[in-house]
XYZ file of C-alpha atoms in Angstrom:
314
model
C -140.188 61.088 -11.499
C -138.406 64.328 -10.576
C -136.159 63.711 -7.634
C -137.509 66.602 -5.787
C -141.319 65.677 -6.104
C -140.589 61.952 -4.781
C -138.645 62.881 -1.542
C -142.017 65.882 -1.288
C -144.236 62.486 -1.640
C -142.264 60.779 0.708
C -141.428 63.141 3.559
C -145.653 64.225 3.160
C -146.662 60.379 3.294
C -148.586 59.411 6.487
C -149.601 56.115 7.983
C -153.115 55.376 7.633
C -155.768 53.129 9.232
C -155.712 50.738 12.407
C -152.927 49.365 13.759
C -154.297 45.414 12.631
C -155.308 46.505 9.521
C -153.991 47.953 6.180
C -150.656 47.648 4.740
C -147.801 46.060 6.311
C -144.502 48.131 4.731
C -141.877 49.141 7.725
C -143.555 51.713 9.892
C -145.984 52.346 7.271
C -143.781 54.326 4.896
C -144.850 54.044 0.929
C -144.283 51.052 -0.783
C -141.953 51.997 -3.634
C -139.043 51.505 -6.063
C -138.656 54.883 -6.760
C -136.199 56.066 -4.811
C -134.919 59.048 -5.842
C -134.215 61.258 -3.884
C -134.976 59.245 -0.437
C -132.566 59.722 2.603
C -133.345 55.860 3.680
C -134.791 53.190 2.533
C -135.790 49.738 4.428
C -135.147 46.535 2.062
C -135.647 42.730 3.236
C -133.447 40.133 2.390
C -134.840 37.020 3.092
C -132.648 34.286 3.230
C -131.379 31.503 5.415
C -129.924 28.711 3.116
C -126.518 29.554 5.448
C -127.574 28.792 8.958
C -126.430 26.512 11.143
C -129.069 25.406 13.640
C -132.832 26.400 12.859
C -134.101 27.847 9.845
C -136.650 30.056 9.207
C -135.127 33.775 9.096
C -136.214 33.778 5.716
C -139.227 35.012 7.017
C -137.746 37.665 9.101
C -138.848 40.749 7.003
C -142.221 40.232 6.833
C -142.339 39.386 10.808
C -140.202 42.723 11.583
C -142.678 44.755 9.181
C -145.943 43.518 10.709
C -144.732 44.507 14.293
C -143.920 47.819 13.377
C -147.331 48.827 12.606
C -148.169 50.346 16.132
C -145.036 51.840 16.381
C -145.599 53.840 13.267
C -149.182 54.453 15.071
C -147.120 56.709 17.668
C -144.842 58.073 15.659
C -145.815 61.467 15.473
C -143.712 61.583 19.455
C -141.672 58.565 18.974
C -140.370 57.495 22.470
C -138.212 59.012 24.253
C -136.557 61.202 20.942
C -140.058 63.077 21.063
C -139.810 63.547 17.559
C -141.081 62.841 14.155
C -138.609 61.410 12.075
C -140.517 61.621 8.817
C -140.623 64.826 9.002
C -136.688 65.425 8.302
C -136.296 62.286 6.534
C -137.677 60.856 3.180
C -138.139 57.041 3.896
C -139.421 54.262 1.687
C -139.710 50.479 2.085
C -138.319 49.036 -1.059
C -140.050 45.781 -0.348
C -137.973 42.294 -0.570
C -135.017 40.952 -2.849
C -136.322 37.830 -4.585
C -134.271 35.117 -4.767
C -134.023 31.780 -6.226
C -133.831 29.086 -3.894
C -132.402 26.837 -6.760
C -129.154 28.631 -6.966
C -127.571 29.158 -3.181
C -124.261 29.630 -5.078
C -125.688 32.941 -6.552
C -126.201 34.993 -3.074
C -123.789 36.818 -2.680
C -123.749 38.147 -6.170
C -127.770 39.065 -6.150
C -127.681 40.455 -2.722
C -125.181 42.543 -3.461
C -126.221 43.879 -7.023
C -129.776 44.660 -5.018
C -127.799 46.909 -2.592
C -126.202 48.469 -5.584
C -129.582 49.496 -6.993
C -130.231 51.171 -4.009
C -126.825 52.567 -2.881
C -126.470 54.873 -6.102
C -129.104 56.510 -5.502
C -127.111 57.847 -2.044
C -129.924 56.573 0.055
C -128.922 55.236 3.358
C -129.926 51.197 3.176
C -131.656 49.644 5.810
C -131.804 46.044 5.282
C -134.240 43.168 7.295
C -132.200 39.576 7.290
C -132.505 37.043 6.502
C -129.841 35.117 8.540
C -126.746 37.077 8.914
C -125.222 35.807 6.076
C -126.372 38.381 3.784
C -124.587 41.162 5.924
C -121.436 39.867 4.083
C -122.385 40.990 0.647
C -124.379 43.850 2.069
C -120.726 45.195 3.630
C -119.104 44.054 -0.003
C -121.973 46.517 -1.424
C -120.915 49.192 0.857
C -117.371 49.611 0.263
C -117.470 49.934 -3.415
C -119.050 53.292 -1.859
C -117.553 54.117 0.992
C -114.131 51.687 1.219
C -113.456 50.101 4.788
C -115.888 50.199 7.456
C -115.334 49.755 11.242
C -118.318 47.164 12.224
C -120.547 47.704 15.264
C -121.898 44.252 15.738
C -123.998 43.354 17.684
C -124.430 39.311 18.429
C -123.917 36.577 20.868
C -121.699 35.092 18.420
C -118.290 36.329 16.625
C -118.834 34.739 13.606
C -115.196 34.700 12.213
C -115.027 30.644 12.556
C -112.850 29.801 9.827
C -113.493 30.657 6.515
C -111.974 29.402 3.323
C -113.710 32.086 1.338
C -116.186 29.816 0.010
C -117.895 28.718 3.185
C -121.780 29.625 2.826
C -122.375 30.013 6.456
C -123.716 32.554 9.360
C -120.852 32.434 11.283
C -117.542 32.849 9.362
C -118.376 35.786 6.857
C -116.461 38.471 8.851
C -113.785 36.526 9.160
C -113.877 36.795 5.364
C -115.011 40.070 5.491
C -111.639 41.207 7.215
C -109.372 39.121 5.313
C -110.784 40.637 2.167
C -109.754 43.786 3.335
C -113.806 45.422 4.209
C -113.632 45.776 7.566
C -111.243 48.164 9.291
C -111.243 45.572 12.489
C -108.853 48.319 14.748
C -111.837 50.707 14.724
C -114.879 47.710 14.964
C -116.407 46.197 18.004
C -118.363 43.265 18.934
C -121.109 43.440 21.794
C -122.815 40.818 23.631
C -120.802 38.154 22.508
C -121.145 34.925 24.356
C -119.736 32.184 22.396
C -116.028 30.912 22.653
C -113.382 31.669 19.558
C -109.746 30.885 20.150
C -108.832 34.224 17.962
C -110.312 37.726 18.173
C -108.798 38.217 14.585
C -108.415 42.034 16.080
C -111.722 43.339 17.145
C -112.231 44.108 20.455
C -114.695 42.101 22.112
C -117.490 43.278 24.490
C -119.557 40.009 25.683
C -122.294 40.273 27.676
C -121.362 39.173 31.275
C -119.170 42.209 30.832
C -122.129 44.401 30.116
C -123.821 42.949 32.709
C -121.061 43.629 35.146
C -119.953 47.239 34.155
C -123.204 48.232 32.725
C -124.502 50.490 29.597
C -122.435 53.436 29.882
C -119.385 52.048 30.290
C -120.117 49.718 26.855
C -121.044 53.077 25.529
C -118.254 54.671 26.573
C -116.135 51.848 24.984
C -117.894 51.661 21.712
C -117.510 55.365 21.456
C -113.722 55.041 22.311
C -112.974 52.308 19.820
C -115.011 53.388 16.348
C -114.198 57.104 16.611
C -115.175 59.009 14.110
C -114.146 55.734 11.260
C -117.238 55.512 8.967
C -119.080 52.345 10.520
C -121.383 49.657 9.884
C -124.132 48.592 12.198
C -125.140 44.823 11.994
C -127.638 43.764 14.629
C -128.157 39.709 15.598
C -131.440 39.625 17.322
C -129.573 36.312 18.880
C -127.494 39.257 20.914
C -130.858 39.758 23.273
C -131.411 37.001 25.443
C -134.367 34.589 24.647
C -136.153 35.943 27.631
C -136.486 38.882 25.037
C -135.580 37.352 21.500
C -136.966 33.259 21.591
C -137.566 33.769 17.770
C -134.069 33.183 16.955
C -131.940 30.187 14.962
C -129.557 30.166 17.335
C -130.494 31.902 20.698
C -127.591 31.377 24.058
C -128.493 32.126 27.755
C -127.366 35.211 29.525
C -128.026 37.642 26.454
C -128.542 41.335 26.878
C -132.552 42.422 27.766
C -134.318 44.892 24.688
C -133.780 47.480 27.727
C -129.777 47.592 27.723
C -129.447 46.957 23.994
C -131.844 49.894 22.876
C -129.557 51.714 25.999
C -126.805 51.044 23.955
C -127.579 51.733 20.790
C -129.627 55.411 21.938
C -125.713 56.437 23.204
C -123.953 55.533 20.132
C -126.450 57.573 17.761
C -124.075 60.086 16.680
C -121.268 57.324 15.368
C -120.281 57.631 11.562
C -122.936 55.156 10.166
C -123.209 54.421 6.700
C -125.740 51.248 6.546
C -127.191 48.717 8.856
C -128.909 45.719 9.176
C -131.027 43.482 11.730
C -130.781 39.784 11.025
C -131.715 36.326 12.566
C -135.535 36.881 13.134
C -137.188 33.769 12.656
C -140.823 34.149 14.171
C -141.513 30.532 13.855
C -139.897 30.296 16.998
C -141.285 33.304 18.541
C -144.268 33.861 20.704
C -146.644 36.758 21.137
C -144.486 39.109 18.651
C -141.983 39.650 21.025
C -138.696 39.122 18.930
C -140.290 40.734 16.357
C -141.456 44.046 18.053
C -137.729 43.626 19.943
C -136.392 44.225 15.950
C -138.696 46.487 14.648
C -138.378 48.758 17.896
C -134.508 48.438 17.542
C -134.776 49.851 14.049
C -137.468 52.458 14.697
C -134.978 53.863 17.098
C -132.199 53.675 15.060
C -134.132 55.786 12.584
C -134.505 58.765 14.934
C -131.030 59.130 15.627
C -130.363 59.171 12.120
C -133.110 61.841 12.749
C -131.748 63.411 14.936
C -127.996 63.364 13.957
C -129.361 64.622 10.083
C -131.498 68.015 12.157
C -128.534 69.157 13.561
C -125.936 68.891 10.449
């Protein structure tokens, strides 16, 4: 298909039908494979054969997609941007990697080729985890494009536990990631940490009593100060929230951050140097009434519209 038709079909797409009815892609964007010519595109990745407490992100994706629906329902003045972000941007939902269960030595390897497929075609990648595992060969994807990345990570953990670079495991890929030479770690940041690590390995740390404390413009303010204008990957642990506002989580801690200050956050860091991102750890087994779910999905949408944003005024 000619490049320029799809991204017409795509931009001209609207969402259809009630809000508990009718197809369940992100935000109701077209189901598709054809990408050409698409500014973003939203792929799951649904996997959790590396966590470490309770399992069940694997079914993250398809949680995060179905609580999008009434979001997409408003979307014509998404709040507070007051915008329409389809109408600048050509989005699609590429639908979910499959995997083979039978071979968890393979992961990295498949997750990574699937970013490829989507990466050359210059679209900005979106992925749904999956446990945050799959971030590591999502960032390996990434650099083959774009070389080092600063990291903007949200979490309650650090996840750079010692790694031996064979470790499948949720909480010791950046670790890996950094030895390995994909993260630029002076320029990354880590917010709402609140889990003990006797090394920072070099990123500065922002953990949540200190947001608490200081507040959301100050961790703006700091975010800002340490990624700069370095090209930068956002990873989002839903675990960062507190389970007062994320229970559907592998591995939630007391004393998170509330939806409120991390969508705060992340509305005054827009304008950072982003080249992918991904929201992991959503495993709705554990949730009740949608909430971690609609938490992710809303977290996303509004992620979206400052890519909206940021892409109207360049």
């Amino acid at each position: 298909m000619d490049k320029d038709i799809n991204r017409k079909a795509m931009l001209e797409h609207s969402a259809s039908g009630t809000t508990f009815a009718g197809q369940l892609s992100f935000l109701r964007r077209k189901y598709t494979r054809l990408i050409a010519g698409a500014d973003i595109v939203i792929a799951g990745v649904p996997f959790d054969s590396a966590t470490t407490y309770r399992p069940g992100a694997r079914l993250g994706p398809r949680a995060i997609r179905e609580a999008s629906v009434q979001l997409a329902e408003i979307v014509e003045q998404s709040f507070p941007f007051k915008i329409n972000p389809f109408q600048s941007l050509a989005v699609a939902d590429y639908g979910d990697l499959e995997l083979d269960s039978g071979y968890p030595n393979q992961i990295v390897e498949t997750v990574e080729n699937f970013a490829h497929e989507i990466l050359e075609h210059d679209a900005f990648m979106i992925s749904l985890g999956g446990d945050h595992f799959v971030t590591y060969p999502l960032l390996k994807a990434h650099y083959q494009v774009h070389g080092p990345m600063a990291l903007v990570h949200f979490d309650a953990h650090v996840d750079t536990w010692p790694d031996d670079g064979k470790r499948l495991d949720h909480g010791s890929m950046f670790l890996r990631a950094k030895n390995e030479g994909i993260i630029d770690v002076e320029h990354s940041i880590q917010i709402g940490i609140r889990s003990y690590s006797e090394s920072d390995h070099g990123f500065s740390i922002l953990d949540a009593p200190t947001v608490h404390r200081n507040g959301t413009q100050s961790a703006i303010e700091l975010i800002r100060q340490t990624v700069g204008s370095t090209q930068a990957y956002l990873t989002f642990d839903i675990d960062c929230l507190d389970p007062d506002f994320a229970p559907g989580t592998g591995t939630p801690v007391a004393g998170g951050l509330s939806s409120a200050q991390a969508l705060e956050i992340l509305r005054g860091i827009g304008d950072l140097n982003y080249v992918g991102m991904d929201l992991v750890e959503v495993a709705p087994a554990y949730d009740h009434a949608e909430i971690t779910a609609i938490a992710a999905a809303t977290i996303i949408h509004d992620f979206i519209c400052l890519l909206a944003i940021k892409h109207s005024a360049s």
